Each structure stands twice: as structure tokens, then as C-alpha cells.
Coordinates of C-alpha atoms and ligand atoms in Angstrom, one line a residue:
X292 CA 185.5 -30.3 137.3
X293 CA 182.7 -29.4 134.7
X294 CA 183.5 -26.1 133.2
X295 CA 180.8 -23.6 134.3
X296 CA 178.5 -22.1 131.2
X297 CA 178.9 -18.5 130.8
X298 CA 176.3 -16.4 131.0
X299 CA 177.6 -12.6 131.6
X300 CA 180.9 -11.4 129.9
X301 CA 182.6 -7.8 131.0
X302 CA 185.5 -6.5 128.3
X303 CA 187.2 -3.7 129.7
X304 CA 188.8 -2.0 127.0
X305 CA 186.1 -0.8 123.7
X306 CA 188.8 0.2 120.9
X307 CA 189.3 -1.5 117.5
X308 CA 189.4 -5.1 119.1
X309 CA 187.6 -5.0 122.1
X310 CA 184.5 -3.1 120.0
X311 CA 184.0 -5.4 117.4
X312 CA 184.9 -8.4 119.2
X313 CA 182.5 -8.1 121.8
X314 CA 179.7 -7.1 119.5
X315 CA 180.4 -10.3 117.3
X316 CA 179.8 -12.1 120.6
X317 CA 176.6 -10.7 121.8
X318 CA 175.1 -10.8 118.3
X319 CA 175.8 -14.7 118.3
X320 CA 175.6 -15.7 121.7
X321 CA 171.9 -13.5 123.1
X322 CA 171.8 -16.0 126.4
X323 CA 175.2 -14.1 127.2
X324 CA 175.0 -10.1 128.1
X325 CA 178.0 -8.5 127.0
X326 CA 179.0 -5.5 129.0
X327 CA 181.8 -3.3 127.0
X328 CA 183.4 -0.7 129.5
X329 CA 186.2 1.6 128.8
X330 CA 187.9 5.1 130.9
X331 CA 187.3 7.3 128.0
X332 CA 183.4 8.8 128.1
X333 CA 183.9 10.3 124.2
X334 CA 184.3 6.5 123.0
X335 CA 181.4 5.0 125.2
X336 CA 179.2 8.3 124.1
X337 CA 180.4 7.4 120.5
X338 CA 179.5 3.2 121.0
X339 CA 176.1 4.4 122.3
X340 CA 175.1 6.9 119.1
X341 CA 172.4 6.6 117.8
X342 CA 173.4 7.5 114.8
X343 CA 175.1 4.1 113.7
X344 CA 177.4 6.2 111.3
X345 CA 179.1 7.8 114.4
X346 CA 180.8 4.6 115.8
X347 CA 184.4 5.5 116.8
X348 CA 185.5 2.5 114.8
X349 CA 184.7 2.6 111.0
X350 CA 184.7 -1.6 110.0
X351 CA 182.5 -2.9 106.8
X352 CA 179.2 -4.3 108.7
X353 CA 180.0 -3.2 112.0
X354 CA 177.2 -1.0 112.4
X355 CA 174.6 -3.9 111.3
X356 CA 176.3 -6.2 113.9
X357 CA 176.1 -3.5 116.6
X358 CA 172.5 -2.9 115.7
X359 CA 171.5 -6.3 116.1
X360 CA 172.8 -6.7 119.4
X361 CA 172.8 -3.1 121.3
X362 CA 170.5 -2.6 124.0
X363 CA 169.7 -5.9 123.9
X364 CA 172.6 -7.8 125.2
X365 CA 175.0 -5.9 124.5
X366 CA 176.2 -2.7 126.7
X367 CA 178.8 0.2 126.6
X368 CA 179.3 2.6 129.6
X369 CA 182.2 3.8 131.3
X370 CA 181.0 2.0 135.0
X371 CA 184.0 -0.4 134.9
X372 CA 182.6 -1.8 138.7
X373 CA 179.6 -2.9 138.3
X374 CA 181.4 -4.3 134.9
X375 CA 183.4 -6.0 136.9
X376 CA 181.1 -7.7 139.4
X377 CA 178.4 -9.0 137.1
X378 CA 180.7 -10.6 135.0
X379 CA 181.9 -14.2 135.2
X380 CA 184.0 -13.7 132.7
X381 CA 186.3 -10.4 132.0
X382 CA 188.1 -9.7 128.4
X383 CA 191.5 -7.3 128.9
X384 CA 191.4 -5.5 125.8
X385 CA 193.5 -2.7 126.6
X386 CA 196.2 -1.0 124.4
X387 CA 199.6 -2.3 124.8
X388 CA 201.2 0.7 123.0
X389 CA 205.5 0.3 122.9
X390 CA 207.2 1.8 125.7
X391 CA 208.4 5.5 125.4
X392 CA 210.0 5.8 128.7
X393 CA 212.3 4.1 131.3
X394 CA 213.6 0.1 130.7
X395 CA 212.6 -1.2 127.5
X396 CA 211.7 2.4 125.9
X397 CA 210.8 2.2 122.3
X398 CA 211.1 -1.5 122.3
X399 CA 209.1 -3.2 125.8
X400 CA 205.2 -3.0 125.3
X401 CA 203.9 -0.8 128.1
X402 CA 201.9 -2.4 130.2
X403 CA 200.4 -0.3 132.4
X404 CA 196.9 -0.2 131.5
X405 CA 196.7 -4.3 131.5
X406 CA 198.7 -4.0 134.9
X407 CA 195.8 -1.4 136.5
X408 CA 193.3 -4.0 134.7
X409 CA 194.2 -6.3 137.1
X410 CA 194.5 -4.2 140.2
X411 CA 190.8 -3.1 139.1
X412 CA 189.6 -6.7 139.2
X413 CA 190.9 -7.8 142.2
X414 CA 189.8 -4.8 143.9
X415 CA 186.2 -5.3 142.9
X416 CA 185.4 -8.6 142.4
X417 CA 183.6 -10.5 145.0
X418 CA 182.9 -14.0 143.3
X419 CA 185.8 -16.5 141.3
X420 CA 186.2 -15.1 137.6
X421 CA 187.2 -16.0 134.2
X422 CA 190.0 -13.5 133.3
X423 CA 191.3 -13.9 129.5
X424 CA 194.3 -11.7 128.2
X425 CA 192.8 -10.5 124.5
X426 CA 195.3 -7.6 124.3
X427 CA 198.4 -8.8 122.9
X428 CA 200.9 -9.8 125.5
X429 CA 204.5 -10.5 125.7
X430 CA 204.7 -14.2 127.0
X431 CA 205.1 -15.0 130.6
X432 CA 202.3 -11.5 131.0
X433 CA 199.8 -13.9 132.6
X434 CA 202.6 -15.2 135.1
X435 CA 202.0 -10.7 136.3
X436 CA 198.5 -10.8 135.9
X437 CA 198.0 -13.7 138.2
X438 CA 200.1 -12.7 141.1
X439 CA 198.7 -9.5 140.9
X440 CA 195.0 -11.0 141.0
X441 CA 196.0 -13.1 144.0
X442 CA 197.7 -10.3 146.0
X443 CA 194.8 -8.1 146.4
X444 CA 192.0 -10.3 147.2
X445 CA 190.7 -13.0 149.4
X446 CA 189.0 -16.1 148.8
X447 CA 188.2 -15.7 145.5
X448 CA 189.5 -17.8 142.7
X449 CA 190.5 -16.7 139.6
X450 CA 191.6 -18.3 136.4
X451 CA 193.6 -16.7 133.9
X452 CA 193.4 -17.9 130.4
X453 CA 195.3 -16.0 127.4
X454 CA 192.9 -15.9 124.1
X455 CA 194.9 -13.4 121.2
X456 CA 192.6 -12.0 118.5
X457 CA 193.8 -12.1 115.1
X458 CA 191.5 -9.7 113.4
X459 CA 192.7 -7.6 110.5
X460 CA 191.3 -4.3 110.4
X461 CA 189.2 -3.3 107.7
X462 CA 188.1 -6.9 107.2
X463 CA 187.3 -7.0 111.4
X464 CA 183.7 -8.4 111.0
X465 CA 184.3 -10.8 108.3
X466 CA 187.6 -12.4 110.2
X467 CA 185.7 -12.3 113.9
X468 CA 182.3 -13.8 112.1
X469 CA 184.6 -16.5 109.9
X470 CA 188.1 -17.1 111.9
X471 CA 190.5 -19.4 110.7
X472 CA 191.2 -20.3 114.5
X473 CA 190.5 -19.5 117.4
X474 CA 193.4 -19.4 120.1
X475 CA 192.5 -20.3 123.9
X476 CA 195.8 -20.8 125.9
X477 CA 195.4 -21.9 129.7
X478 CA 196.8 -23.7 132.7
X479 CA 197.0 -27.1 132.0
X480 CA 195.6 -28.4 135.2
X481 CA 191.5 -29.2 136.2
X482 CA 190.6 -25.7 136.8
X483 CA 192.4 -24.5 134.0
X484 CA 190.8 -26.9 131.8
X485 CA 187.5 -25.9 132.8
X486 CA 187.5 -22.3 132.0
X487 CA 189.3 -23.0 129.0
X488 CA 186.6 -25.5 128.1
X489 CA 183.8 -22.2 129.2
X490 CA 185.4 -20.0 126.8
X491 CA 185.7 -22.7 124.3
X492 CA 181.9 -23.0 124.4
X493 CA 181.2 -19.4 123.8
X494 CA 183.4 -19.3 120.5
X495 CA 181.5 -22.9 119.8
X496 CA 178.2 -20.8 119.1
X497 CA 179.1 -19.8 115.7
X498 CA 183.1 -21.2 115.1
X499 CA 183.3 -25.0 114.5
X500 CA 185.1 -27.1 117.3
X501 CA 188.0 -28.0 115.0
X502 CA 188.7 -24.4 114.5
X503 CA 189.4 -23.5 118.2
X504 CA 192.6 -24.2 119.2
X505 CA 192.9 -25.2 122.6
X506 CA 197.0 -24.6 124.0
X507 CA 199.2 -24.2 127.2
X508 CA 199.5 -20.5 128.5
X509 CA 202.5 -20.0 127.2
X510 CA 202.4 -20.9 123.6
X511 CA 199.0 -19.5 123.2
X512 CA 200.8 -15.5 124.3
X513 CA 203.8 -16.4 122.2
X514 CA 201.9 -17.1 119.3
X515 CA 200.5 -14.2 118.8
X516 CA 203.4 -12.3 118.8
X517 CA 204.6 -14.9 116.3
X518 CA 201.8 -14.9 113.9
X519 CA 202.1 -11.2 113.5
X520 CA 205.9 -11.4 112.9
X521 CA 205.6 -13.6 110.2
X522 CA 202.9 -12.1 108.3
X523 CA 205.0 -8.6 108.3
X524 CA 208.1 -10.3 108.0
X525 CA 206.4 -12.0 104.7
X526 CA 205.7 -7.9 104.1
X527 CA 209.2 -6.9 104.4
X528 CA 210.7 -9.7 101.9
X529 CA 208.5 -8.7 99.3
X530 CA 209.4 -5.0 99.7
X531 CA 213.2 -5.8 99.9
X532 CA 212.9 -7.6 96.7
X533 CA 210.9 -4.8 95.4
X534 CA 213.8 -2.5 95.4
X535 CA 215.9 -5.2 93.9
X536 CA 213.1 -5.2 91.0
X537 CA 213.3 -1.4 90.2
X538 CA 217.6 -1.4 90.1
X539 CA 216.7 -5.0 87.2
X540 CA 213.3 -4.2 85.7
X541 CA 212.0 -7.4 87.1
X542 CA 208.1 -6.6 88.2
X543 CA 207.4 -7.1 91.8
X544 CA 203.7 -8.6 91.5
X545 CA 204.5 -10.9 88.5
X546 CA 207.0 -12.3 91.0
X547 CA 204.8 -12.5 93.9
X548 CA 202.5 -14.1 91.7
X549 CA 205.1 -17.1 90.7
X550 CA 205.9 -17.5 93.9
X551 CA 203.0 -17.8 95.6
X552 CA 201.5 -20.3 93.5
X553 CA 203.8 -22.6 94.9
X554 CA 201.9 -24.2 97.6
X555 CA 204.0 -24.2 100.3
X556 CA 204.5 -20.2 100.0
X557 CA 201.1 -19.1 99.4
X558 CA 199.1 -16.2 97.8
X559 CA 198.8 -13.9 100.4
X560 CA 200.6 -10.9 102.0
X561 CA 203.1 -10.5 99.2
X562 CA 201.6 -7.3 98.0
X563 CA 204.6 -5.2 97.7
X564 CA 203.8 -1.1 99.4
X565 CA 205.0 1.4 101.0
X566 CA 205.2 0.0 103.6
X567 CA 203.4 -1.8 106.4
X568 CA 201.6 0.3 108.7
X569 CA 198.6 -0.6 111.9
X570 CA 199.2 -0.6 115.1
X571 CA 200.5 -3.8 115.7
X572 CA 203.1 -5.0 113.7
X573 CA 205.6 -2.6 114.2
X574 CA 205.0 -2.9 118.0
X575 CA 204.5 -6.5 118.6
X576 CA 207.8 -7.2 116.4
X577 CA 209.8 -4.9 118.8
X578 CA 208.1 -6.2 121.5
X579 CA 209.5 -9.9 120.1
X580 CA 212.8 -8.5 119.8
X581 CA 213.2 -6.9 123.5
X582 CA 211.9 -10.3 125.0
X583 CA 214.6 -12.1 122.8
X584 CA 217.2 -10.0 124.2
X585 CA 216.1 -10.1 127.7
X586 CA 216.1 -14.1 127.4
X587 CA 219.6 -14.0 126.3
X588 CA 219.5 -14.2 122.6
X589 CA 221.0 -11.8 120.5
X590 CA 220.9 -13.6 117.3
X591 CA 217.2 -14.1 117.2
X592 CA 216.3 -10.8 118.2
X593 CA 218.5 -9.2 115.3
X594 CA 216.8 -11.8 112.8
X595 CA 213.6 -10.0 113.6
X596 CA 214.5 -6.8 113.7
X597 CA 215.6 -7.0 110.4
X598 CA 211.8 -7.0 109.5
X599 CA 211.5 -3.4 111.0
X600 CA 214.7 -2.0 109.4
X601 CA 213.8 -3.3 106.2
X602 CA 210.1 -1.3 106.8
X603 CA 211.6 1.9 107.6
X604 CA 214.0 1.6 104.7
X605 CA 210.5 1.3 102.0
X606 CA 209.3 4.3 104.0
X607 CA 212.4 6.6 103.2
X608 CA 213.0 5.3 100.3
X609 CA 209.6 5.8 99.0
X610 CA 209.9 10.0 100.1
X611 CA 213.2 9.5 99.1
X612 CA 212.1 8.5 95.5
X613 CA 209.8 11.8 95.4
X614 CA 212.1 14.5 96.2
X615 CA 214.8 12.6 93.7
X616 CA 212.4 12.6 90.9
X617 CA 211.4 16.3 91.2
X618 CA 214.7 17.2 90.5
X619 CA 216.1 16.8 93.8
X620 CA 213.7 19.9 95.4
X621 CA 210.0 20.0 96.6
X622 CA 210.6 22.9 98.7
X623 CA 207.5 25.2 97.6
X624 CA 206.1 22.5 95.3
X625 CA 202.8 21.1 95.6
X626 CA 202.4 17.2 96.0
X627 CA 199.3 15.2 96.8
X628 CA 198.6 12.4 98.8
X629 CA 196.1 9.7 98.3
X630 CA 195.5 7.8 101.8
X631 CA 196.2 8.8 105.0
X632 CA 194.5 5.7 106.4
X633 CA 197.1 2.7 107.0
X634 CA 195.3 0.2 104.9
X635 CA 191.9 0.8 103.4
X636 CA 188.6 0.8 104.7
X637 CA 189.6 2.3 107.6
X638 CA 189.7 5.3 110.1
X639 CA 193.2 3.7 111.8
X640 CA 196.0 6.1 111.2
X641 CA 198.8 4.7 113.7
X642 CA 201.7 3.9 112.2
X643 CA 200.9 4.5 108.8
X644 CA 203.5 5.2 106.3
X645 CA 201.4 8.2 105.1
X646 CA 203.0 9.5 108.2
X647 CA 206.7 9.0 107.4
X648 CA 206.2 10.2 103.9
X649 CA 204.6 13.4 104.6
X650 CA 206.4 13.9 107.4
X651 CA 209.7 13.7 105.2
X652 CA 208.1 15.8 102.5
X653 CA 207.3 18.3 105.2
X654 CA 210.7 18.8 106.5
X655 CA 211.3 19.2 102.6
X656 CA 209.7 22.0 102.8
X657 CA 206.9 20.8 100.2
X658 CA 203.1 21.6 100.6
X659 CA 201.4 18.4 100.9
X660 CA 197.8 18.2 100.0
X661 CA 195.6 15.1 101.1
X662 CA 192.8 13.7 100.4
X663 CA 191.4 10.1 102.7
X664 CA 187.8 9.2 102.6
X665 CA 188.1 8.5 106.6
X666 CA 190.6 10.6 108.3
X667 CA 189.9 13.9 109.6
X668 CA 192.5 17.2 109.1
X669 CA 192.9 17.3 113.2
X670 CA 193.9 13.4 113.0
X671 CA 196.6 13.8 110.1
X672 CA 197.7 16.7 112.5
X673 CA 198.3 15.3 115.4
X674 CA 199.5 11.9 113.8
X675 CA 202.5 14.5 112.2
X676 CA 202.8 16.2 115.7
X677 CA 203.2 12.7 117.8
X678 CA 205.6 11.3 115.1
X679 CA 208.0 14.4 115.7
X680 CA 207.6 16.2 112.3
X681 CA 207.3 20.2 114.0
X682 CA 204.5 21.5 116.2
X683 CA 200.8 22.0 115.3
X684 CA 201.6 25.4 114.2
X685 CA 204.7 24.1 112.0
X686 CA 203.1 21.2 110.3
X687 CA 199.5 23.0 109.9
X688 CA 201.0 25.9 107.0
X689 CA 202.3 22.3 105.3
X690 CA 199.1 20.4 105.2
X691 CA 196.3 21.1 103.0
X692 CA 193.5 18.6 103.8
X693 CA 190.5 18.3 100.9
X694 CA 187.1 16.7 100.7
X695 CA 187.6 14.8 97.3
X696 CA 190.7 13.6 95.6
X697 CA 190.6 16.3 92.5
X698 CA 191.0 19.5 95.1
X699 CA 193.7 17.3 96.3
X700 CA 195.5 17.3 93.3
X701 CA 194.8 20.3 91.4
X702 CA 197.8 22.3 90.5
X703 CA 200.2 19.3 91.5
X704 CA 203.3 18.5 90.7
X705 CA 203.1 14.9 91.5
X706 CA 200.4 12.8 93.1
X707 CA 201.4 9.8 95.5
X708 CA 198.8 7.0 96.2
X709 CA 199.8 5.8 99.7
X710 CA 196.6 4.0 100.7
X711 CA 194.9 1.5 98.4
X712 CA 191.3 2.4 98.4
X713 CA 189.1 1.0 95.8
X714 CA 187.9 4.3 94.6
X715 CA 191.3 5.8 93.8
X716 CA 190.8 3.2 91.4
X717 CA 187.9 4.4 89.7
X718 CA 189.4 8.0 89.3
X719 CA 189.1 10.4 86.3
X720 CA 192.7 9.8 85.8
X721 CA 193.0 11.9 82.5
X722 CA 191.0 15.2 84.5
X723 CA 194.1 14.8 87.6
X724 CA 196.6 15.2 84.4
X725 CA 194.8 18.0 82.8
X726 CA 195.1 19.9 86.4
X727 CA 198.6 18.9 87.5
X728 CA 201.9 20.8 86.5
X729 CA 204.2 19.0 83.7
X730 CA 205.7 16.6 84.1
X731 CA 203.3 15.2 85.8
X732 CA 204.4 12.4 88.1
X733 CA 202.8 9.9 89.7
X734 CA 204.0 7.1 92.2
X735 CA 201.8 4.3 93.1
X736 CA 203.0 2.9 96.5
X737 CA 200.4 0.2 96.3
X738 CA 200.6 -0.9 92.3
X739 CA 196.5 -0.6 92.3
X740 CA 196.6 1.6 89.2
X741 CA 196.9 0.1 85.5
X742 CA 200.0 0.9 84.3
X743 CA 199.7 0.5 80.7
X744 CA 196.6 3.0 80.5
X745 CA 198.0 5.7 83.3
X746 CA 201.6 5.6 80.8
X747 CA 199.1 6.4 78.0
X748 CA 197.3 9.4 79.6
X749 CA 200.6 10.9 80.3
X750 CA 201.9 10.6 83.4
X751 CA 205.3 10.0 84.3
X752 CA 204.5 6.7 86.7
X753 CA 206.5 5.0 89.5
X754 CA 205.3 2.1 90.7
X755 CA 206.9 0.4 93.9
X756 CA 208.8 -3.0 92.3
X757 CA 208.4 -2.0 88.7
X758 CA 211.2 -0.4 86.7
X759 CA 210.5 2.6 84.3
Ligands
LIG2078 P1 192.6 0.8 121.3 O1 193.6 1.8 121.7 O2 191.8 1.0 120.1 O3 191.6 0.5 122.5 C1 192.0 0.3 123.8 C2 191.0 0.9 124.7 O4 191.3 0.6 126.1 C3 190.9 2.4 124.7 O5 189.6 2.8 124.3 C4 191.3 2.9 126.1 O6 190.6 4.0 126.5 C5 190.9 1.7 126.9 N1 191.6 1.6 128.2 C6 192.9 1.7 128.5 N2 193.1 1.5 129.8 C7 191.9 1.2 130.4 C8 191.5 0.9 131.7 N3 192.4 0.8 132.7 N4 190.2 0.7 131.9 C9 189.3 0.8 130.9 N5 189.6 1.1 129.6 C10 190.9 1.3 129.4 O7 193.5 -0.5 121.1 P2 193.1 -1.8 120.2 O8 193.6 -1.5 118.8 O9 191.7 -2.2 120.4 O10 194.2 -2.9 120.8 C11 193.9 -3.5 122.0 C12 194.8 -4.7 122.1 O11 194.5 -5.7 121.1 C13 196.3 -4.4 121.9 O12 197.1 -5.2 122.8 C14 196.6 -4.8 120.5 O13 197.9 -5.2 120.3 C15 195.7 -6.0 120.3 N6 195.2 -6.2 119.0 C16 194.8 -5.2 118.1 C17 194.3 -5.5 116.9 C18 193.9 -4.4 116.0 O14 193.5 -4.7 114.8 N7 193.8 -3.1 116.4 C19 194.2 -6.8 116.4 C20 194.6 -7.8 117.3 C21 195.1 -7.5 118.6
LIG2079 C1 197.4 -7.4 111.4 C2 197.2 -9.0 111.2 O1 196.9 -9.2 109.9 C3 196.1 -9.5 112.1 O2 196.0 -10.9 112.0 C4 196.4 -9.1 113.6 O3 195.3 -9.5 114.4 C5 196.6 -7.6 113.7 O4 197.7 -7.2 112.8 C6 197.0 -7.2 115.1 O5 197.5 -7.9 115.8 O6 196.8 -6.0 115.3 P1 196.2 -5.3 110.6 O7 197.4 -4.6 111.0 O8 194.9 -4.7 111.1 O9 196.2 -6.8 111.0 O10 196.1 -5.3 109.0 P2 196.9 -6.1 107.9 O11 195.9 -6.5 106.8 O12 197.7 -7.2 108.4 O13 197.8 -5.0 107.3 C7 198.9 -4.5 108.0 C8 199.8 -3.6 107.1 O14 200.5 -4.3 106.1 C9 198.9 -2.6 106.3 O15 199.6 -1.3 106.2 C10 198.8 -3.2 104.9 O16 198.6 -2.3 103.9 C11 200.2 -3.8 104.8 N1 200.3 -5.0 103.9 C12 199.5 -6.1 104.1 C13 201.1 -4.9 102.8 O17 201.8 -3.9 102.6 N2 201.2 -6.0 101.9 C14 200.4 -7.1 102.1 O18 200.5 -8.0 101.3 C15 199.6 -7.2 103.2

């Protein structure tokens, strides 16, 4: 069966993946229109601004990719049926958020937006399709999709193939124009090899062959899950050691720097924080854990839970730090955040610890003053609200929100850095001294701030991993 050459793609779905992913396409592939749909008009209207700086999505470079390609061959409206039908080929990209209700709450991904995904393409689609799972999915989803597809329609064949994105945030563009692989899972029979073979040759445009990674269904949904598990489980080692580290006066980057020279542990994602934030590895490790239980195994799913236990521990015990070193009480004082953001250079809030920390601060009773180059006041408002730290009115006579990181800090009694952004870097450390209350203390929950010459201004410092 020769796999049949794409020429019209519909992603339904235009958030943080589906956005950029789908603009990366169109810019290198102009033979194939690109058609991004989505339910919520404010995102399509924000997608179709013409003023580039008003994308919903702040990524480096996004705007220039999105310029190349918009109007050209690449579309965003909220007409998910004619999506639909033109397409050969349709992208779920859908949120997958973790339950909050009914069997599996707080631990099951939700997935009744995929689910209605599904419903919506059988209902409307008229000639065989392409459909590939980009959302992350627990493994066996596909199995759903399928039946669902084949339920509601007649004569019309559909192929489901499973293709994970592994995009970081804040390096979206770079990672989608340069992947290290490219995942395309499928059936393993002659249809399924076909549209596994079409979608293979739309990455081919731009990714080399040897970087697409062609798999069964199966492994191609559980891998995803996987990858993300062991990248924040590498997260949660270093920050476990990092507590170890401040009880020995051993330094947490001079060990991830001896260890990850060793070859077979690697350099990267040993950068000890407050913890890890996004909206992905929380959820996709719980989402690991529930399948692990609902297949019968209780010891693997503790082993990974472990990773989230050990992240909400670096939370607390970052807050926790705070409130001991200001003599046990904030109530009343003023302290300053730096980052709201849960990694920098971006506008993505969800699960950041910035949340957890001024959330406990809050209930502290302390005044907590932020300043992030990215995130609006409403945003840190409602992030407070949805995380169950006191109602709009509660949290908004707690939360002082400034336009620059010297308001921020004027008058404080300590200052936290929570997000790493480069330019908290390049601060006038010596002017936030001058203007903060004595002692004046300052805990770095990323380690980007050079110890020797912050001691020397003054400050009293904590760093995550680093004794006094
Ligand atoms: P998002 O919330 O930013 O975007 C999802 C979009 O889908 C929203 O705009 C929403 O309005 C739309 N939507 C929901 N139901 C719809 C429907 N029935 N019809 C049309 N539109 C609908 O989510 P995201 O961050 O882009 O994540 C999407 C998926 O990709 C998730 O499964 C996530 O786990 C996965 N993922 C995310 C990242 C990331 O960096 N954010 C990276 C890799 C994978
Ligand atoms: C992560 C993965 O890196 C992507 O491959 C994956 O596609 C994505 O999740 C997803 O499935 O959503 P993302 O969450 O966007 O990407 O960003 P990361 O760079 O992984 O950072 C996640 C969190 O870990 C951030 O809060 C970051 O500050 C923190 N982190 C990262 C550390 O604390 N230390 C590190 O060494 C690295």
C-alpha cells in the first residue's frame, strides 16, 4: 500500500503545543495548508493579531515563524468542520489536564476533550483520515479513540497513529525546528504502515530520517509518559540531595557537575530549584502512577510517585525556609518575589512553584510583592484562587504585583528568586540592599546569582543546596 502524500493537515487544539507545532510545520512544509482550530474565539482572535507581540503563547522566535507562514499556509479560526473535512490528516492537541472529579480524581488524566475530538471527527468527516494523538496520552488511549471513530461513521476508514511532542517550553521553536527524535507510533499492519510512512514524510521535510523514530502504538504513548518521568525524576534526585547538601555544606551544583561528567549520567536536568513546575510533569507522572495501579502494580506506581512527593517536599520546604529564617513570622512583613513564570522565557504559570510558595507565604499572613516580566496581576490571581490559597478578594489584599523588579523589592524584608530569568541576573544588586529592611535576606531557588559577590554586598543569602 503506498502511503498517500499529505497535502492538508487540521490540528484541533492551538495551545502551547498545538501553536507552535503547527506553525513549525506550515513554515517548512508550504505544499501542505495547515489549518489550526480551537473552541475558544479569544485564542484564535489572539493567533490572528496582527500585532505579532499579542500571540497567546510567548516562545523565543515564535512570532518570526508565525509570520512566515500565516495567511499563507497556515490558518487559525474557530470552524472546527470545515477543519475537519479538508483535512487528510487531523492533529489532537487537546489538554489532558489531571482528573478533579469521579474515578481517577487527582491522579487519571481527563480525557474528555480528546474523547469529544473523536466524536467531532467521526461526525464530520466524509473521506478516510489520518488521525494522530499529539496530546499526551495514557497508553492503550488510541485503543478509545478508534472504537469511538468506528462507532459513529460509515464507510470511511480511519487510521490512528500516536506521535507525542517533546517540546520544552521556552526553547519550543528551537526543539520543534532541531528535535532530537521524532516519535511516530502506529498499527503495525499495511495500512498502518502507510500513514505512519505519510506522517513520517512530513517531519522528513526539515528532520533527518534517522531522527524519526518509527514504533508500535503502544510503545510510542508509553514513551512519552516515560520520557517525561525520567527527566523530572532526574529533577527530584537532585533536589533531594540538595537538602542533604544544606544539613553537610556539600554544594549542590559542584556535585551535579561531577556527576554529570560521567558519561553515562549526563549534563543536563541536574539543576537543583525550587522545584519543578509546567504543566506536564506533575500530571503525566500521576497519570503514570494511576495506570500502574490500575494494571496491578503497586510497587511501580509508588517508585514514581516518589518523584512527586519528593517535589512537593522542595516546594514547602523552600516557604518553609522563609518563614524560619524571618524569625519564625512574616505575618505583616514584606517579601518579594522574583518569577512567577514556571521556568523562564515564558508566559506558562501552571503548576509553578511560585504558586506553592506564595500561596504558603500568603496563608502566613505575609504581603508578597511580585515582579515577572510575562505574567499578568489577574493570572497570579487566579493561579492562587485555582490552587486553593483564599478567594479573589482574600488573596488580592496579599499580592502586590509591580512593573520592574526594584518596586518589587523596595522596603523588603527578604527577596526570593523563584524563576531564573536572565535579567534577574543583571540586577543592581547593591540598590535592592540599599532599599530592603536589615537583615536583608535573600534566597536564590535557582542558584543563578554569584554568591561570593551577593555575600559581599550584604545580604544574608540562601541558596537551594548550598550551606551558609
Ligand atoms: P493548552 O491548554 O495550552 O491547549 C489546548 C487547547 O485545546 C486549548 O486552547 C483548548 O481551548 C483547546 N480545546 C480543548 N478541547 C477542544 C475541543 N474539543 N475542540 C477544539 N479545541 C479544544 O494545552 P497544551 O499545553 O498545548 O497541551 C496539549 C497537550 O500536549 C497535552 O496533552 C499536553 O500534555 C501535551 N504536551 C504539552 C507540552 C507543553 O509544553 N505544554 C509539551 C508536550 C506535550
Ligand atoms: C517538559 C519536557 O522537558 C519536554 O520534553 C516535554 O515535552 C514537556 O515537559 C511536556 O510534555 O509538557 P517543560 O515542562 O516545558 O518540558 O520544561 P522543562 O525544561 O522540562 O522544565 C520543567 C520544570 O523543571 C521547570 O519548572 C524547570 O525550571 C524545572 N527544571 C528543569 C529544574 O528544576 N531543573 C532542571 O535541571 C531542569
Amino acid at each position: 500500500m503506498e502511503a498517500k502524500k499529505i497535502r492538508s493537515i487540521c490540528c484541533i487544539g492551538a495551545g502551547y503545543v498545538g501553536g507552535p507545532t503547527m506553525a513549525v510545520i506550515a513554515q517548512k512544509c508550504p505544499h501542505i495548508n495547515v489549518h489550526v482550530v480551537d473552541i475558544n474565539p479569544q485564542r484564535i482572535a489572539d493567533w490572528n493579531s496582527d500585532n505579532l507581540d499579542e500571540l497567546p503563547i510567548y516562545e523565543p522566535g515564535l512570532s518570526e515563524v508565525v509570520k512566515d507562514a500565516r495567511g499563507r499556509n497556515l490558518f487559525f479560526s474557530t470552524d472546527i468542520s470545515k477543519g475537519i473535512a479538508e483535512a487528510e490528516m487531523i492533529f489532537i492537541s487537546v489538554n489532558t489536564p489531571t482528573k478533579t472529579y469521579g474515578v481517577g480524581k487527582g491522579m487519571a488524566a481527563d480525557l474528555k476533550y480528546v474523547e469529544l475530538c473523536a466524536r467531532q471527527i467521526a461526525n464530520e468527516a466524509t473521506e478516510d483520515k489520518i488521525v494522530v494523538e499529539k496530546s499526551t496520552l495514557p497508553v492503550r488511549t488510541a485503543e478509545s479513540i478508534k472504537t469511538i471513530l468506528e462507532a459513529n461513521t460509515t464507510g470511511v476508514n480511519f487510521e490512528v497513529l500516536s506521535n507525542p511532542e517533546f517540546l520544552a517550553e521556552g526553547t519550543a521553536v528551537q526543539d520543534l525546528h532541531n528535535p532530537d527524535r521524532v516519535l511516530i507510533g502506529g498499527d503495525q499492519d499495511e495500512s498502518g504502515l502507510a500513514a505512519i510512512e505519510s506522517l513520517t514524510e512530513v517531519y522528513a521535510n526539515w528532520v533527518p530520517r534517522e531522527q524519526i523514530v518509527q514504533t508500535r502504538l503502544w510503545s510510542s504513548e508509553l514513551s512519552k509518559l516515560t520520557a517525561n518521568a525520567f527527566l523530572a525524576q532526574r529533577i527530584s534526585s537532585i533536589n533531594s540531595v540538595s537538602a542533604l547538601c544544606e544539613k553537610t555544606g556539600a554544594d549542590v551544583d559542584e556535585i551535579a557537575r561531577a556527576i554529570g561528567s560521567d558519561s553515562r549520567i549526563g549534563p543536563k536536568f541536574l539543576k537543583a530549584s525550587v522545584g519543578f513546575g509546567g504543566s506536564c510533569f506533575q500530571k503525566d507522572i500521576l497519570n503514570l502512577v494511576y495506570l500502574c495501579h490500575h494494571f496491578g502494580l503497586p510497587e511501580v506506581a509508588d517508585y514514581w510517585e516518589q518523584v512527586v512527593k519528593i517535589n512537593d517536599y522542595q516546594k514547602k520546604r523552600f516557604a518553609k525556609q522563609i518563614i524560619d529564617s524571618l524569625f519564625n513570622t512574616v505575618s505583616g512583613k514584606k517579601i518579594a518575589m522574583l518569577g512567577w513564570a514556571f521556568k523562564k522565557d515564558t508566559n506558562d504559570t501552571r503548576e509553578s512553584a511560585a504558586i506553592y510558595v506564595a500561596g504558603e507565604l500568603i496563608q502566613d499572613l505575609a504581603e508578597v510583592h511580585v515582579y515577572d516580566p510575562k505574567v499578568t496581576e489577574q493570572q497570579m490571581i487566579n493561579d492562587l484562587v485555582y490552587a486553593g490559597f483564599g478567594t479573589e478578594e482574600e488573596v488580592s489584599k496579599l499580592l502586590f504585583v509591580y512593573g520592574n523588579a526594584y518596586d518589587a523589592t523596595n522596603n523588603a524584608h527578604a527577596v526570593s528568586i523563584i524563576t531564573e530569568w536572565d535579567e534577574f541576573k543583571e540586577l543592581d544588586w547593591k540598590k535592592i540592599y540599599n532599599q530592603m529592611f536589615k537583615p536583608a535576606f535573600l534566597f536564590d531557588g535557582r542558584n543563578i546569582l554569584d554568591r561570593k559577590k551577593i555575600n559581599e554586598i550584604g545580604f544574608d543569602l540562601r541558596s537551594i543546596g548550598k550551606g551558609l
